Tab-separated table of C-alpha atoms and ligand atoms in Angstrom:
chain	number	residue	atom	x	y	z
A	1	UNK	CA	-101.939	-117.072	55.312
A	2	UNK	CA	-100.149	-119.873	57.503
A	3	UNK	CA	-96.700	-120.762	57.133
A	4	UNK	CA	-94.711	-120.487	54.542
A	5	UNK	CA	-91.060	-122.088	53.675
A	6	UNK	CA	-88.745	-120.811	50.302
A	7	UNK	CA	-85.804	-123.143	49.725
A	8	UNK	CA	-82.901	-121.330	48.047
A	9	UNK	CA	-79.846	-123.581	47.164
A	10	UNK	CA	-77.075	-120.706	45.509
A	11	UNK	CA	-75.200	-121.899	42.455
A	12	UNK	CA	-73.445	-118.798	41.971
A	13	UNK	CA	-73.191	-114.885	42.410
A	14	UNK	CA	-75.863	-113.194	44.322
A	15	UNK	CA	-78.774	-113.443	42.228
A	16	UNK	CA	-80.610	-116.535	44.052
A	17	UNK	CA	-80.007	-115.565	47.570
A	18	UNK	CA	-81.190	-112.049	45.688
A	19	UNK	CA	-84.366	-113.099	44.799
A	20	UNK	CA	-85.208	-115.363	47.664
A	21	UNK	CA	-84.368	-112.584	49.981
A	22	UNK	CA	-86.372	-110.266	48.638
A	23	UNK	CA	-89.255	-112.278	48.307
A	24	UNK	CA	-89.169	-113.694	51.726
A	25	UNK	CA	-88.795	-109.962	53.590
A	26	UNK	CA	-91.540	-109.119	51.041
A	27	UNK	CA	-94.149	-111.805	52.053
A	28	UNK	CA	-92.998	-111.150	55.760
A	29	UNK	CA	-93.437	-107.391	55.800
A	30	UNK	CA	-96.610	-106.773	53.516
A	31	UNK	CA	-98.569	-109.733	53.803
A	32	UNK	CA	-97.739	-110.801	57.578
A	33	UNK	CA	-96.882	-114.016	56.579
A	34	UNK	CA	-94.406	-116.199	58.975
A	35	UNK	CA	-91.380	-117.255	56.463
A	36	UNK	CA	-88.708	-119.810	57.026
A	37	UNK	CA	-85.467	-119.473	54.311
A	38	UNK	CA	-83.656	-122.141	53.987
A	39	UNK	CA	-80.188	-121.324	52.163
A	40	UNK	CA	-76.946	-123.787	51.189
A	41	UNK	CA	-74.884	-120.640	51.164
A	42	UNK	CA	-75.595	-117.278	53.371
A	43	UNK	CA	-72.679	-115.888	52.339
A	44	UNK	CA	-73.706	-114.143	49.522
A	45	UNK	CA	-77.108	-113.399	51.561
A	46	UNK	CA	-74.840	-111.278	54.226
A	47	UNK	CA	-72.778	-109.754	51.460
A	48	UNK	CA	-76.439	-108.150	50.652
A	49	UNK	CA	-77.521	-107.623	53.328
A	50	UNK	CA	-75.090	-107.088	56.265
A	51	UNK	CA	-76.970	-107.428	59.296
A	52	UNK	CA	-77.608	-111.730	58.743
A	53	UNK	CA	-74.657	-113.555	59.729
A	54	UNK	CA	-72.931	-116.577	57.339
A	55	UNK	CA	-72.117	-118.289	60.178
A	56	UNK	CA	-75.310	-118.923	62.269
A	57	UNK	CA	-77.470	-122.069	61.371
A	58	UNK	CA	-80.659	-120.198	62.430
A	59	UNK	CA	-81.207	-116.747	63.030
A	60	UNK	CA	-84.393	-114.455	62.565
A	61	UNK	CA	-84.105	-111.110	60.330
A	62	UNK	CA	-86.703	-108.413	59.306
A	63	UNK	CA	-89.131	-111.269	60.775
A	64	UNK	CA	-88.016	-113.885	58.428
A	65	UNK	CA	-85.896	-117.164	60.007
A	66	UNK	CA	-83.087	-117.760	58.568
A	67	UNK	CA	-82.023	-121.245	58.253
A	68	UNK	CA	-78.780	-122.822	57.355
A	69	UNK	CA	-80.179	-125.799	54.472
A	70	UNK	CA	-77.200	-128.517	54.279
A	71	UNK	CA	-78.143	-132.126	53.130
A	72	UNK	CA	-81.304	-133.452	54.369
A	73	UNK	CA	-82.935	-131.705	56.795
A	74	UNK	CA	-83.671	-132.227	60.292
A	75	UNK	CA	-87.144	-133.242	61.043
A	76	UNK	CA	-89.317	-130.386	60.534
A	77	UNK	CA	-93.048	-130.065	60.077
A	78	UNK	CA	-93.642	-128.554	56.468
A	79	UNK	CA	-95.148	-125.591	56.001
A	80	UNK	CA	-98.660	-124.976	54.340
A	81	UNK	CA	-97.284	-123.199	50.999
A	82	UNK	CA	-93.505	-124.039	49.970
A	83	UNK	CA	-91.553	-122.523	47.324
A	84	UNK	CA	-88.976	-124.695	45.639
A	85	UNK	CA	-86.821	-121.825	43.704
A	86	UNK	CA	-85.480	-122.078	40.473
A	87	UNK	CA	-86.124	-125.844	40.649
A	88	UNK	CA	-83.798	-126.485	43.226
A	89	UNK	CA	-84.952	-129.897	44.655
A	90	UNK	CA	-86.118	-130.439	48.017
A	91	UNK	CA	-84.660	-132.799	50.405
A	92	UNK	CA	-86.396	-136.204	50.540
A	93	UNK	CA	-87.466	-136.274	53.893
A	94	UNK	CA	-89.236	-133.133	53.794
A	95	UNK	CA	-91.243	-134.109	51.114
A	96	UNK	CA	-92.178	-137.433	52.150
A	97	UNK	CA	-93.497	-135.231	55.281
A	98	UNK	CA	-95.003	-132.981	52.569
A	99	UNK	CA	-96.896	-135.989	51.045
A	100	UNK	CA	-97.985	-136.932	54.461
A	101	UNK	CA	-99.446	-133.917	55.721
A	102	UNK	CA	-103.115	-133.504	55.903
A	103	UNK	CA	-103.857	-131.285	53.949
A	104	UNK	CA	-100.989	-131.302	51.842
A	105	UNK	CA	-99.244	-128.241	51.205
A	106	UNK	CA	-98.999	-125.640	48.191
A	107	UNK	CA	-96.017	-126.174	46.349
A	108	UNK	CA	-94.622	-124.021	43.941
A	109	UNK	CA	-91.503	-124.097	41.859
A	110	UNK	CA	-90.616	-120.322	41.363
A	111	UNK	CA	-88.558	-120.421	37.854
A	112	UNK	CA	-86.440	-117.980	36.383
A	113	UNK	CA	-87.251	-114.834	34.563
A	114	UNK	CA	-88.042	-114.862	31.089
A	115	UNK	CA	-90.275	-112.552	28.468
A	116	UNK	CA	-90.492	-115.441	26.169
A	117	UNK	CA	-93.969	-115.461	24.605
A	118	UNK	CA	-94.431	-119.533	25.931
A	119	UNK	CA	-94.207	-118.815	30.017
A	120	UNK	CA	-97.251	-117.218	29.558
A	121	UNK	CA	-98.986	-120.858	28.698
A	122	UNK	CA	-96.879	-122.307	31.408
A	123	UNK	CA	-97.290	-119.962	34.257
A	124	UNK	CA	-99.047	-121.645	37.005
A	125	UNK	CA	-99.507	-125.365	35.099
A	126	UNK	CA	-99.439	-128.078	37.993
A	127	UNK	CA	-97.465	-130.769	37.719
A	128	UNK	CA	-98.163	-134.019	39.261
A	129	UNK	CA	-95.306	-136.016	41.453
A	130	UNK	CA	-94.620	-139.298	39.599
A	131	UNK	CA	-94.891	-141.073	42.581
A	132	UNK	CA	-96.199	-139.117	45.971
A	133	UNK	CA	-99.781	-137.362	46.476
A	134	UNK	CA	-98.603	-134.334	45.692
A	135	UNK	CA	-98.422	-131.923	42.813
A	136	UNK	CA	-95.752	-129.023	41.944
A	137	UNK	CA	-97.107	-125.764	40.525
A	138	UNK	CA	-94.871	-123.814	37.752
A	139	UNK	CA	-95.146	-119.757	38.433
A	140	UNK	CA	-92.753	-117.890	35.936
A	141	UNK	CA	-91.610	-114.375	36.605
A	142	UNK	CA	-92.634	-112.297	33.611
A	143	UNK	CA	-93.884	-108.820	32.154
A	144	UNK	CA	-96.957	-109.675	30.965
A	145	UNK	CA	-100.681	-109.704	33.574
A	146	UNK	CA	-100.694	-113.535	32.962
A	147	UNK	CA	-97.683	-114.271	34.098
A	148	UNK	CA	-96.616	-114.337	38.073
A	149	UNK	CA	-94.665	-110.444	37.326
A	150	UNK	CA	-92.272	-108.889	39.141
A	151	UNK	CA	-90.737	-108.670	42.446
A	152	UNK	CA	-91.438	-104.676	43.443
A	153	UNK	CA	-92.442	-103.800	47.053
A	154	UNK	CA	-95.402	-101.801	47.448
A	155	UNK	CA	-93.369	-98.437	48.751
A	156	UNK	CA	-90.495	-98.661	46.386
A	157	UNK	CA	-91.559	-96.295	43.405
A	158	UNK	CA	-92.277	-93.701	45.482
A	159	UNK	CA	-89.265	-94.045	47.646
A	160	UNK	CA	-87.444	-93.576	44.343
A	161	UNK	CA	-89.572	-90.954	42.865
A	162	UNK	CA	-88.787	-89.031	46.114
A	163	UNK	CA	-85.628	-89.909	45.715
A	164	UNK	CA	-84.656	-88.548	42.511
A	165	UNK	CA	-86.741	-85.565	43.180
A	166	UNK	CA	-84.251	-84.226	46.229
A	167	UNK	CA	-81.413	-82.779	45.343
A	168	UNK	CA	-80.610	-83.373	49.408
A	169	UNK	CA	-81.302	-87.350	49.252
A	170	UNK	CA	-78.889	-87.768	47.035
A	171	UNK	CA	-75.875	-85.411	48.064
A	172	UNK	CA	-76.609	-87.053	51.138
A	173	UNK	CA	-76.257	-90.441	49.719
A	174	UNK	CA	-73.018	-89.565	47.483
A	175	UNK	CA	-71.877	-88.093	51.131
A	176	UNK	CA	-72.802	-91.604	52.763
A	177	UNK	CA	-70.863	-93.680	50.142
A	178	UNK	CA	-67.938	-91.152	50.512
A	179	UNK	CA	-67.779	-90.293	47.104
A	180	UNK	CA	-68.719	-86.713	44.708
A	181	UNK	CA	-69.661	-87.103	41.308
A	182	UNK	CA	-68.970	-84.120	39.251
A	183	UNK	CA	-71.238	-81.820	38.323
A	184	UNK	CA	-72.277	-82.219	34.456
A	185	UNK	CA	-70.188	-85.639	34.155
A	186	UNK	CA	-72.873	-88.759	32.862
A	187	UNK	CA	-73.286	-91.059	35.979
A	188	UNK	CA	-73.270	-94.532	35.411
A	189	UNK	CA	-72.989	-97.546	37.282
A	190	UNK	CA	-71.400	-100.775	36.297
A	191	UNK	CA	-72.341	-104.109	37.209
A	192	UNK	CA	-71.412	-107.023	34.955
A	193	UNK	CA	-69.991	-110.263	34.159
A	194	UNK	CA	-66.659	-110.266	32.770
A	195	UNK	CA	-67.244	-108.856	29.451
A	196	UNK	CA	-65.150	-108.877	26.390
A	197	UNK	CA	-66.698	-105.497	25.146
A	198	UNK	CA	-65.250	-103.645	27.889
A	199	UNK	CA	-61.750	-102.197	26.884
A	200	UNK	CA	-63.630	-100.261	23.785
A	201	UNK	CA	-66.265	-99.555	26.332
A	202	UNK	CA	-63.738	-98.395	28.575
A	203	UNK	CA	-61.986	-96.259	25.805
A	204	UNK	CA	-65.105	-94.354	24.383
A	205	UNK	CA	-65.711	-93.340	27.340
A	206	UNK	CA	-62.446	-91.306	27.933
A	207	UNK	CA	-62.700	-89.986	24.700
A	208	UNK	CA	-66.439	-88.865	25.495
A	209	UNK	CA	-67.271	-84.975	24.577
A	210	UNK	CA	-69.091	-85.313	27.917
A	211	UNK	CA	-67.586	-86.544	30.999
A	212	UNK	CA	-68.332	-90.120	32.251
A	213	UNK	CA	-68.068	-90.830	36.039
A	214	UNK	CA	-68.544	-94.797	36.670
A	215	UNK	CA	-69.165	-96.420	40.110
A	216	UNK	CA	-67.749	-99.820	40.473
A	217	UNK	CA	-69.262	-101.840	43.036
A	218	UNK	CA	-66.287	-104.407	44.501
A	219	UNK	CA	-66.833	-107.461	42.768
A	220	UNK	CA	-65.798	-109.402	39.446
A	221	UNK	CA	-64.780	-106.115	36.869
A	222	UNK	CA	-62.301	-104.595	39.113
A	223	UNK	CA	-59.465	-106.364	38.273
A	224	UNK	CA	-59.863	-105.857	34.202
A	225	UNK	CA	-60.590	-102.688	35.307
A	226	UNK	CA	-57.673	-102.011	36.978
A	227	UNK	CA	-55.347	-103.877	34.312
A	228	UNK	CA	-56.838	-101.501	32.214
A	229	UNK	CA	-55.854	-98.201	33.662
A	230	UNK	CA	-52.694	-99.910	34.980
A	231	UNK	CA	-50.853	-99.060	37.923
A	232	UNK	CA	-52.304	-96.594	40.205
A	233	UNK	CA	-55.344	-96.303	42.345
A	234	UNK	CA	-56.746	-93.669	40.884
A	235	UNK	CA	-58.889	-95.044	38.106
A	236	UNK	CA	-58.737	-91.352	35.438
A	237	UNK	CA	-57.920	-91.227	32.182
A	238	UNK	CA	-59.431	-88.748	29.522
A	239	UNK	CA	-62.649	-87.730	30.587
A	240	UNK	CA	-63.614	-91.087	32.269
A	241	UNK	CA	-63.000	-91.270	36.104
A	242	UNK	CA	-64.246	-94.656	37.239
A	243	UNK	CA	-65.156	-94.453	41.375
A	244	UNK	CA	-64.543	-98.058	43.058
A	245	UNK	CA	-67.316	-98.967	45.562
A	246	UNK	CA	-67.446	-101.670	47.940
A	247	UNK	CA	-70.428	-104.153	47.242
A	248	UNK	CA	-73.495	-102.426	48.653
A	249	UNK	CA	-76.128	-103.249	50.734
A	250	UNK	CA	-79.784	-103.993	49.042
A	251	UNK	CA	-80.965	-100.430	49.934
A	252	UNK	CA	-77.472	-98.233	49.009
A	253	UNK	CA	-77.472	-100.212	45.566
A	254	UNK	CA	-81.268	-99.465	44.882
A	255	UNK	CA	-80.104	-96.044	45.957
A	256	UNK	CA	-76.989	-96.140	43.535
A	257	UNK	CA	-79.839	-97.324	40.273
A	258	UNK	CA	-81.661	-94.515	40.986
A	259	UNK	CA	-79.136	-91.930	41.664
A	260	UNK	CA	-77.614	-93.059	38.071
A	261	UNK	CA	-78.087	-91.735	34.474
A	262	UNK	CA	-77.574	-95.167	33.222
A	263	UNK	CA	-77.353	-98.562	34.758
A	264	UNK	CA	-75.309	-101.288	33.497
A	265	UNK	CA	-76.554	-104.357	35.263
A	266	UNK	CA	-76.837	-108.485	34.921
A	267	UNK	CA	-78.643	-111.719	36.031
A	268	UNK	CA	-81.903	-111.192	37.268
A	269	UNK	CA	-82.399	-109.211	40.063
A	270	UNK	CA	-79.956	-106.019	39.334
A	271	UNK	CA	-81.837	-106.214	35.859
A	272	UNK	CA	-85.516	-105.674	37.461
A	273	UNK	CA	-84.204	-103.352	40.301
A	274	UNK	CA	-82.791	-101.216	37.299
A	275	UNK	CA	-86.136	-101.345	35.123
A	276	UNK	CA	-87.675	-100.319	38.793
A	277	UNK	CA	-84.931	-97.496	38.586
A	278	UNK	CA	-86.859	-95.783	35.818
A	279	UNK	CA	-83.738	-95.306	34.080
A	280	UNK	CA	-81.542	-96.691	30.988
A	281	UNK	CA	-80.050	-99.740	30.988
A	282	UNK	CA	-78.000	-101.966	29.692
A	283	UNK	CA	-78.320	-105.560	30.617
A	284	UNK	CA	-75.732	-108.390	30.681
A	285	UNK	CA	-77.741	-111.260	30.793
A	286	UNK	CA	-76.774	-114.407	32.611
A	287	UNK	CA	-75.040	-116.998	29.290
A	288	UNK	CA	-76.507	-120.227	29.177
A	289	UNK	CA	-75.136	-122.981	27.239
A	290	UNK	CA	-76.400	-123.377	23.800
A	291	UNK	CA	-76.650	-119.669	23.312
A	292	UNK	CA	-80.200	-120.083	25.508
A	293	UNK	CA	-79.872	-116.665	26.362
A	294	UNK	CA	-79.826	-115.293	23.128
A	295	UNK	CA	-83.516	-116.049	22.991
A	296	UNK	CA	-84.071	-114.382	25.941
A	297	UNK	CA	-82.669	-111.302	25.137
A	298	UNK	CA	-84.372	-110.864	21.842
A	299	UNK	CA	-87.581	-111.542	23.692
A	300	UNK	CA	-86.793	-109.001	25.998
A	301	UNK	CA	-85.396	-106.447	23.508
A	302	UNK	CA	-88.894	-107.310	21.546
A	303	UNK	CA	-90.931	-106.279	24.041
A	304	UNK	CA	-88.721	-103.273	25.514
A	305	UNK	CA	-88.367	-101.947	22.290
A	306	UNK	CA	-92.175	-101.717	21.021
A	307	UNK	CA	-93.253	-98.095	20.869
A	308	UNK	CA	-89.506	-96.885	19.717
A	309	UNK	CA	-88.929	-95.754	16.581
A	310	UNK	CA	-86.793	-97.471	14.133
A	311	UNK	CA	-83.174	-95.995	14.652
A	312	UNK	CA	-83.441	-95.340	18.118
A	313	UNK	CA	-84.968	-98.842	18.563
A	314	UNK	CA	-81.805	-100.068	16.440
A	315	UNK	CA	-79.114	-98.681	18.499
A	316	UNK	CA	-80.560	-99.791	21.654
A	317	UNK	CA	-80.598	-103.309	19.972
A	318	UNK	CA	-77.000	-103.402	18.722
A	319	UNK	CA	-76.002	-101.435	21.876
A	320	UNK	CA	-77.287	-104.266	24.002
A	321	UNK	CA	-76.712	-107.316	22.007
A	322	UNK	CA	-72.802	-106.129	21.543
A	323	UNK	CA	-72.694	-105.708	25.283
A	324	UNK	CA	-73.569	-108.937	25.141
A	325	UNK	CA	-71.145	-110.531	22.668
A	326	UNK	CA	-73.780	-111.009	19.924
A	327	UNK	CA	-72.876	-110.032	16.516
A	328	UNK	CA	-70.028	-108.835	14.879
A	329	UNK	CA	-70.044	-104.878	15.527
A	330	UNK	CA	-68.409	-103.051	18.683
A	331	UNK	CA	-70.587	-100.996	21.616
A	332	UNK	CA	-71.374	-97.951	19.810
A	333	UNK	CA	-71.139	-95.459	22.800
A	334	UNK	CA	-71.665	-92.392	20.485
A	335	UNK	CA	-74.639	-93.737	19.187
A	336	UNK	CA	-75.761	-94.432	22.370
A	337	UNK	CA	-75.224	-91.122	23.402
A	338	UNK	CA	-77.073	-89.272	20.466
A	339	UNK	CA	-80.202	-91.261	21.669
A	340	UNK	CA	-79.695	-90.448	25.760
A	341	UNK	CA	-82.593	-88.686	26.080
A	342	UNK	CA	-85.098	-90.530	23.871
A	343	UNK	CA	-84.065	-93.369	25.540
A	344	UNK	CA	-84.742	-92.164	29.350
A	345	UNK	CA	-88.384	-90.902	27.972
A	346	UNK	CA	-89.154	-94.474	26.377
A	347	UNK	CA	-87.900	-95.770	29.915
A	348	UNK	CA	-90.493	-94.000	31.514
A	349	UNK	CA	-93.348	-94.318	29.140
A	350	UNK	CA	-92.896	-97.960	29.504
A	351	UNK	CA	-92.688	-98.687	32.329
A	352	UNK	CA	-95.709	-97.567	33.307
A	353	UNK	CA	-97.528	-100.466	31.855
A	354	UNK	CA	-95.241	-102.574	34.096
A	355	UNK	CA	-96.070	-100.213	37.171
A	356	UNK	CA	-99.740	-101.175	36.483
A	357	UNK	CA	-98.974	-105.187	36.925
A	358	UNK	CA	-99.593	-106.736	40.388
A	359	UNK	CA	-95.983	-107.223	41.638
A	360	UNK	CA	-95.252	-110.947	41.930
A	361	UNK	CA	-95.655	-111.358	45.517
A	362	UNK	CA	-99.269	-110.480	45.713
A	363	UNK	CA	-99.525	-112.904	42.679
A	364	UNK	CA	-98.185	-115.686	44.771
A	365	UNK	CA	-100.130	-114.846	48.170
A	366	UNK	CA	-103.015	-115.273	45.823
A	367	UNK	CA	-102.167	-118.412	44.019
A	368	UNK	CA	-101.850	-119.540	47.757
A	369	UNK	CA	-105.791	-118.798	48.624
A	370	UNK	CA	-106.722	-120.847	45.525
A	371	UNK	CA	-106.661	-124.302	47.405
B	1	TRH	O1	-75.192	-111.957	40.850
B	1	TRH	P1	-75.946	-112.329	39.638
B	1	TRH	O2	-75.171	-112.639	38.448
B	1	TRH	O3	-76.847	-113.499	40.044
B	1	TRH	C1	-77.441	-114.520	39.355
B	1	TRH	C2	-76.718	-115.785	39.474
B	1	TRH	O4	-75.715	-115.875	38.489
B	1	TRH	C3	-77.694	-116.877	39.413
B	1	TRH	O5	-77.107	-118.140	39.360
B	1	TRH	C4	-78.662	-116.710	38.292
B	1	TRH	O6	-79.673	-117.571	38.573
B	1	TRH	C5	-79.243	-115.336	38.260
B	1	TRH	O7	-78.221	-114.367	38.273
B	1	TRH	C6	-80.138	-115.110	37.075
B	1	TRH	O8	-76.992	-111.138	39.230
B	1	TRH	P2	-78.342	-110.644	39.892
B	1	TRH	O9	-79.454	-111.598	39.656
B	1	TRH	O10	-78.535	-109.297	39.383
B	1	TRH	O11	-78.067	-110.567	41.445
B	1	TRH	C7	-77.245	-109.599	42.017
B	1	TRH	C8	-77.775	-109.250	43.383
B	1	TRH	O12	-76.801	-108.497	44.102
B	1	TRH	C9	-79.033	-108.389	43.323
B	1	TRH	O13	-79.907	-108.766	44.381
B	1	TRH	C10	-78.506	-106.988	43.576
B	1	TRH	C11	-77.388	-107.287	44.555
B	1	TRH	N1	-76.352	-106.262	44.674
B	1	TRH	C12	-76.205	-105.589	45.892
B	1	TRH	O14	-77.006	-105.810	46.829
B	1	TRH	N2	-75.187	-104.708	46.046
B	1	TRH	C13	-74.310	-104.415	45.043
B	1	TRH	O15	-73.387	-103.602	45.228
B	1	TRH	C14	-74.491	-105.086	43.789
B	1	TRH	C15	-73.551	-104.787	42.633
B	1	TRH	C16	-75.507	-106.013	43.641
């Protein structure tokens, strides 16, 4: 499979160094291929993973090398297959060495996720350099077989179906984290940007016939959160306790999705590790200017929502799109709640047509082969 390098340049959160990460350990681990990251930022990659430190330049991790990328690069020999990321540029030098390499490498720009009806046209369309011998491939996340589908590794729905299935995993795992949810309370965790919806959220909750224990992952929520409850560490009121986390590691917050009754996540990567879950969700997807996202949400709710009937379809919809400032009408958490359990079966029921999609980095090590 040769050499591969994935260029990563973070513009903000965790998501990029998210998906780049993953991908890279991926290819590394299940397909034996020899990866080289190159990152602007690795702080955000050690804040997911704590054994890679932000400080080194270079340093080699679950057999991937880890490079510091700042400005142009050094002179390096390119590798046989490189992945641009979310059309992040590459440095000049590197691909004047691209152009000049015999043959010339793969190149793929790895875009962002969408279930938009039109990546499915554009998924894997080259795209010729205006000026060098070279040309760029497009490969689009997606949900549908002709698209490049989703990151999943090949062990990780059976780790979770074990998972959820022992009682012990998971006291063990509440143990680890230092924390005891109570028995009978709805488990949820929260993961989102700041979010105007949240004080009502926040308020149904405590007012909830059923109890409602929240874990908080440290990162940008806590302080509304705490402004909320007020002075105090502990975060109770009503029947809503809400348990502060520090940000997890990769595995402890796969572990947290699937130890959940409901996931509130964002971006891109929480949102697929969450669908991986196999449990409700609410997403807060990333805003774009121009309302872009808007699109991308109703394509998403269009295709989640196929096979549910009409009102529980409709609370999902206005559930989700208030969560996400759309539309005039609050986040109807009773609603939500009357629909729990229909909503955890559709979960399940589709995701299995997802399960059945080659995960997208088999897609890619086979776009590779195809010279
Ligand atoms: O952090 P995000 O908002 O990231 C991004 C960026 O905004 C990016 O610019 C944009 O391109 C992208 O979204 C769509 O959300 P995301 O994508 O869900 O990434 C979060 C990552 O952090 C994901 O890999 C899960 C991980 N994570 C942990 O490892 N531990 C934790 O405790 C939490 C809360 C998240």
């Amino acid at each position: 499979m040769g050499r591969w390098d994935i260029f990563c340049a973070v513009i903000d959160n965790f998501g990029d160094a998210g998906v780049c990460w993953r991908l890279a350990r991926q290819l590394a681990a299940e397909h034996g291929i020899a990866v080289r990251l190159w990152i602007d930022d690795l702080r955000p990659l050690s804040a997911i993973w704590p054994d890679i430190d932000a400080g080194l330049a270079r340093q080699s991790c679950c057999s991937v090398e880890i490079c510091k990328w700042s400005g142009d690069l050094p002179a390096v020999e390119p590798a046989d297959m490189v992945i641009e990321t979310f059309a992040c540029g590459l440095p000049a030098a590197y691909l004047a060495a691209m152009a000049a390499a015999e043959p010339a490498p793969r190149w793929i720009n790895l875009e962002y996720l969408s279930a938009e009806n039109w990546v499915r046209g554009c998924h894997g369309l080259p795209s010729p350099h205006p000026r060098l011998p070279l040309s760029l491939h497009f490969f689009f996340p997606g949900f549908y077989p002709d698209t490049g589908g989703l990151l999943r590794e090949a062990d990780l729905l059976a780790s979770r179906r074990e998972f959820q299935a022992s009682v012990r995993q998971q006291t063990a795992f509440w143990h680890e984290l230092g924390c005891e949810p109570p028995n009978g309370a709805i488990k949820i965790s929260l993961f989102a940007y700041e979010n105007a919806a949240l004080p009502d959220l926040l308020q149904a909750w405590s007012v909830c016939p059923t109890p409602v224990w929240c874990a908080l992952p440290l990162d940008r929520l806590n302080a509304s959160i705490g402004a909320w409850f007020g002075a105090g560490n502990i975060w109770q009121r009503g029947n809503l306790t809400v348990q502060p986390l520090p940000f997890l590691d990769s595995e402890r917050y796969d572990r947290l999705l699937w130890a959940c009754d409901l996931n509130f996540v964002r971006g891109e990567d929480s949102f697929v590790r969450a669908l991986w879950a196999g449990r409700p969700l609410i997403w807060h997807i990333y805003p774009q200017q121009d309302a872009a996202h808007h699109v991308k949400l109703k394509a998403f709710l269009d295709l989640y929502c196929a096979g549910l009937d009409a009102e529980n379809s409709a609370i999902l919809r206005e559930f989700w799109q208030a969560w996400n400032g759309i539309g005039q009408r609050p986040a109807d958490w009773s609603a939500w709640q009357t629909c729990r359990a229909m909503l955890a079966r559709h979960h399940e029921i589709w995701l299995e047509r997802l399960t059945a999609q080659t995960d997208l980095t088999a897609n890619l090590v086979k776009f590779a082969s195809i010279g």
